[in-house]
Amino acid sequence: DAGVIQSPRHEVTEMGQEVTLRCKPISGHNSLFWYRQTMMRGLELLIYFNNNVPIDDSGMPEDRFSAKMPNASFSTLKIQPSEPRDSAVYFCASSLMDRRALGYGYTFGSGTRLTVV
Amino acid sequence: DAKTTQPPSMDCAEGRAANLPCNHSTISGNEYVYWYRQIHSQGPQYIIHGLKNNETNEMASLIITEDRKSSTLILPHATLRDTAVYYCIVNLGGGFKTIFGAGTRLFVKA
């Protein structure tokens, strides 16, 4: 398995531009999570999906941020318009939600380093 | 807020066991204890998890106290490549919200 795949690995954009980050979860996983990491705030959970349905988006900082999961193999995180304070590493993770509660861990992607200038 | 407490940093000599403590006094009966680590600039990596019993895998051992209010991650023979931030987390398992705290920064020294 190729693991969780994120693209692009690096993104540099100008303030005000739209940015779209992409994630392909591990095949068979039914939960997907978007995190943002900065030195100041650490790892922050932005939003997560179960079976392609958004469950909790309380971590999304502003209306400028939106996330979609149109199918089980793809998710996007969009920032429109982007601002310099959005500069961070954005991680996607996937897991398996099992009603037997066997406790599966997360698998993280390599992240997208976003720089907004 | 994270439901765990960890020391901010620890040192360990290469080749020695690294014992990383975690307090989770408010853990509920059906919550698991998970450990992840993050090596600089990489995504966090799952290490191990447990519910009540001690667990061991090829990476580490997890010791959970009988009252489940604390646990210890043991890296039996630490190497320089084990230098990382280690996160202790409690949650209901895959598919449930996971909040990461600040973790413990482990420095393995030659």
PDB file of C-alpha atoms in Angstrom, chain A residues 1-116:
ATOM      1  CA  ASP A   1       0.000   0.000   0.000  1.00  0.00           C
ATOM      2  CA  ALA A   2       1.316   3.446  -0.879  1.00  0.00           C
ATOM      3  CA  GLY A   3      -0.005   4.958   2.318  1.00  0.00           C
ATOM      4  CA  VAL A   4      -1.816   8.276   2.563  1.00  0.00           C
ATOM      5  CA  ILE A   5      -0.872  10.418  -0.409  1.00  0.00           C
ATOM      6  CA  GLN A   6      -0.928  14.189  -0.239  1.00  0.00           C
ATOM      7  CA  SER A   7      -0.299  16.689  -2.980  1.00  0.00           C
ATOM      8  CA  PRO A   8       1.382  18.985  -3.543  1.00  0.00           C
ATOM      9  CA  ARG A   9       4.302  18.517  -1.137  1.00  0.00           C
ATOM     10  CA  HIS A  10       5.094  22.203  -1.222  1.00  0.00           C
ATOM     11  CA  GLU A  11       2.958  25.162  -2.239  1.00  0.00           C
ATOM     12  CA  VAL A  12       3.969  28.804  -2.386  1.00  0.00           C
ATOM     13  CA  THR A  13       1.225  31.246  -3.233  1.00  0.00           C
ATOM     14  CA  GLU A  14       0.469  34.918  -3.007  1.00  0.00           C
ATOM     15  CA  MET A  15      -1.942  36.352  -0.508  1.00  0.00           C
ATOM     16  CA  GLY A  16      -5.477  36.361  -1.840  1.00  0.00           C
ATOM     17  CA  GLN A  17      -5.032  33.365  -4.093  1.00  0.00           C
ATOM     18  CA  GLU A  18      -7.039  30.156  -3.799  1.00  0.00           C
ATOM     19  CA  VAL A  19      -5.171  27.106  -2.558  1.00  0.00           C
ATOM     20  CA  THR A  20      -6.345  23.507  -2.871  1.00  0.00           C
ATOM     21  CA  LEU A  21      -4.678  20.686  -0.980  1.00  0.00           C
ATOM     22  CA  ARG A  22      -5.399  17.092  -1.921  1.00  0.00           C
ATOM     23  CA  CYS A  23      -5.437  13.796  -0.072  1.00  0.00           C
ATOM     24  CA  LYS A  24      -5.880  10.168  -1.073  1.00  0.00           C
ATOM     25  CA  PRO A  25      -6.510   7.974   1.973  1.00  0.00           C
ATOM     26  CA  ILE A  26      -5.512   4.348   2.358  1.00  0.00           C
ATOM     27  CA  SER A  27      -7.851   2.064   0.457  1.00  0.00           C
ATOM     28  CA  GLY A  28     -10.422   0.564   2.806  1.00  0.00           C
ATOM     29  CA  HIS A  29     -10.116   3.273   5.431  1.00  0.00           C
ATOM     30  CA  ASN A  30     -13.412   5.025   6.137  1.00  0.00           C
ATOM     31  CA  SER A  31     -12.235   7.943   8.265  1.00  0.00           C
ATOM     32  CA  LEU A  32     -10.224  10.936   7.107  1.00  0.00           C
ATOM     33  CA  PHE A  33      -8.742  13.780   9.109  1.00  0.00           C
ATOM     34  CA  TRP A  34      -7.181  17.119   8.201  1.00  0.00           C
ATOM     35  CA  TYR A  35      -4.645  18.636  10.596  1.00  0.00           C
ATOM     36  CA  ARG A  36      -2.595  21.818  10.494  1.00  0.00           C
ATOM     37  CA  GLN A  37       0.765  22.164  12.246  1.00  0.00           C
ATOM     38  CA  THR A  38       2.646  25.316  13.191  1.00  0.00           C
ATOM     39  CA  MET A  39       5.395  25.944  15.710  1.00  0.00           C
ATOM     40  CA  MET A  40       3.125  28.156  17.772  1.00  0.00           C
ATOM     41  CA  ARG A  41      -0.017  26.007  17.859  1.00  0.00           C
ATOM     42  CA  GLY A  42       1.247  22.476  17.295  1.00  0.00           C
ATOM     43  CA  LEU A  43      -1.000  19.943  15.589  1.00  0.00           C
ATOM     44  CA  GLU A  44      -4.564  21.203  15.246  1.00  0.00           C
ATOM     45  CA  LEU A  45      -7.468  19.089  14.034  1.00  0.00           C
ATOM     46  CA  LEU A  46      -9.366  21.032  11.396  1.00  0.00           C
ATOM     47  CA  ILE A  47     -12.080  18.627  10.260  1.00  0.00           C
ATOM     48  CA  TYR A  48     -12.760  14.926   9.980  1.00  0.00           C
ATOM     49  CA  PHE A  49     -15.001  12.687   7.894  1.00  0.00           C
ATOM     50  CA  ASN A  50     -16.515   9.266   8.500  1.00  0.00           C
ATOM     51  CA  ASN A  51     -17.804   7.429   5.421  1.00  0.00           C
ATOM     52  CA  ASN A  52     -17.323  10.615   3.374  1.00  0.00           C
ATOM     53  CA  VAL A  53     -19.578  12.645   5.689  1.00  0.00           C
ATOM     54  CA  PRO A  54     -18.129  15.590   7.657  1.00  0.00           C
ATOM     55  CA  ILE A  55     -18.512  14.829  11.355  1.00  0.00           C
ATOM     56  CA  ASP A  56     -16.793  17.704  13.103  1.00  0.00           C
ATOM     57  CA  ASP A  57     -15.531  20.882  11.466  1.00  0.00           C
ATOM     58  CA  SER A  58     -15.221  22.903  14.654  1.00  0.00           C
ATOM     59  CA  GLY A  59     -11.490  23.240  14.103  1.00  0.00           C
ATOM     60  CA  MET A  60     -11.819  25.000  10.776  1.00  0.00           C
ATOM     61  CA  PRO A  61     -10.498  28.463  11.584  1.00  0.00           C
ATOM     62  CA  GLU A  62     -12.637  30.602   9.300  1.00  0.00           C
ATOM     63  CA  ASP A  63     -15.103  30.528   6.460  1.00  0.00           C
ATOM     64  CA  ARG A  64     -12.137  30.865   4.149  1.00  0.00           C
ATOM     65  CA  PHE A  65     -11.452  27.194   4.812  1.00  0.00           C
ATOM     66  CA  SER A  66     -13.574  24.438   3.302  1.00  0.00           C
ATOM     67  CA  ALA A  67     -13.133  20.687   2.921  1.00  0.00           C
ATOM     68  CA  LYS A  68     -14.858  18.091   0.809  1.00  0.00           C
ATOM     69  CA  MET A  69     -14.776  14.349   0.441  1.00  0.00           C
ATOM     70  CA  PRO A  70     -16.667  13.493  -2.754  1.00  0.00           C
ATOM     71  CA  ASN A  71     -15.777   9.802  -2.520  1.00  0.00           C
ATOM     72  CA  ALA A  72     -13.919   7.333  -0.353  1.00  0.00           C
ATOM     73  CA  SER A  73     -10.627   7.816  -2.160  1.00  0.00           C
ATOM     74  CA  PHE A  74     -10.265  11.583  -2.343  1.00  0.00           C
ATOM     75  CA  SER A  75     -10.523  14.687  -0.200  1.00  0.00           C
ATOM     76  CA  THR A  76      -9.659  18.344  -0.673  1.00  0.00           C
ATOM     77  CA  LEU A  77      -8.969  21.217   1.691  1.00  0.00           C
ATOM     78  CA  LYS A  78      -9.454  24.618   0.100  1.00  0.00           C
ATOM     79  CA  ILE A  79      -8.416  28.031   1.364  1.00  0.00           C
ATOM     80  CA  GLN A  80      -9.952  30.994  -0.413  1.00  0.00           C
ATOM     81  CA  PRO A  81      -8.613  33.641  -0.139  1.00  0.00           C
ATOM     82  CA  SER A  82      -5.318  32.616   1.414  1.00  0.00           C
ATOM     83  CA  GLU A  83      -3.497  34.785   3.962  1.00  0.00           C
ATOM     84  CA  PRO A  84       0.092  34.737   5.277  1.00  0.00           C
ATOM     85  CA  ARG A  85      -1.124  33.394   8.652  1.00  0.00           C
ATOM     86  CA  ASP A  86      -2.336  30.265   6.858  1.00  0.00           C
ATOM     87  CA  SER A  87       1.288  29.273   6.302  1.00  0.00           C
ATOM     88  CA  ALA A  88       1.741  25.876   7.939  1.00  0.00           C
ATOM     89  CA  VAL A  89       2.175  22.183   7.233  1.00  0.00           C
ATOM     90  CA  TYR A  90      -1.168  20.532   6.501  1.00  0.00           C
ATOM     91  CA  PHE A  91      -1.463  16.828   7.207  1.00  0.00           C
ATOM     92  CA  CYS A  92      -4.085  14.373   6.100  1.00  0.00           C
ATOM     93  CA  ALA A  93      -4.603  11.114   8.005  1.00  0.00           C
ATOM     94  CA  SER A  94      -6.862   8.140   7.515  1.00  0.00           C
ATOM     95  CA  SER A  95      -8.107   5.356   9.750  1.00  0.00           C
ATOM     96  CA  LEU A  96     -10.674   2.633  10.026  1.00  0.00           C
ATOM     97  CA  MET A  97     -13.736   3.208  12.148  1.00  0.00           C
ATOM     98  CA  ASP A  98     -14.797  -0.176  13.402  1.00  0.00           C
ATOM     99  CA  ARG A  99     -18.021  -0.637  15.373  1.00  0.00           C
ATOM    100  CA  ARG A 100     -16.346  -3.389  17.314  1.00  0.00           C
ATOM    101  CA  ALA A 101     -14.076  -0.622  18.656  1.00  0.00           C
ATOM    102  CA  LEU A 102     -10.904  -2.577  18.152  1.00  0.00           C
ATOM    103  CA  GLY A 103      -8.967   0.638  18.105  1.00  0.00           C
ATOM    104  CA  TYR A 104      -7.203   1.379  14.863  1.00  0.00           C
ATOM    105  CA  GLY A 105      -4.489   3.975  14.674  1.00  0.00           C
ATOM    106  CA  TYR A 106      -4.145   6.763  12.174  1.00  0.00           C
ATOM    107  CA  THR A 107      -1.851   6.742   9.164  1.00  0.00           C
ATOM    108  CA  PHE A 108      -0.602  10.189   8.267  1.00  0.00           C
ATOM    109  CA  GLY A 109       0.519  11.500   4.918  1.00  0.00           C
ATOM    110  CA  SER A 110       3.784  13.350   4.410  1.00  0.00           C
ATOM    111  CA  GLY A 111       2.040  16.712   4.548  1.00  0.00           C
ATOM    112  CA  THR A 112       1.816  19.797   2.362  1.00  0.00           C
ATOM    113  CA  ARG A 113       3.996  22.727   3.360  1.00  0.00           C
ATOM    114  CA  LEU A 114       2.056  25.866   2.479  1.00  0.00           C
ATOM    115  CA  THR A 115       3.693  29.261   2.330  1.00  0.00           C
ATOM    116  CA  VAL A 116       1.531  32.304   1.657  1.00  0.00           C
TER     117      VAL A 116
END
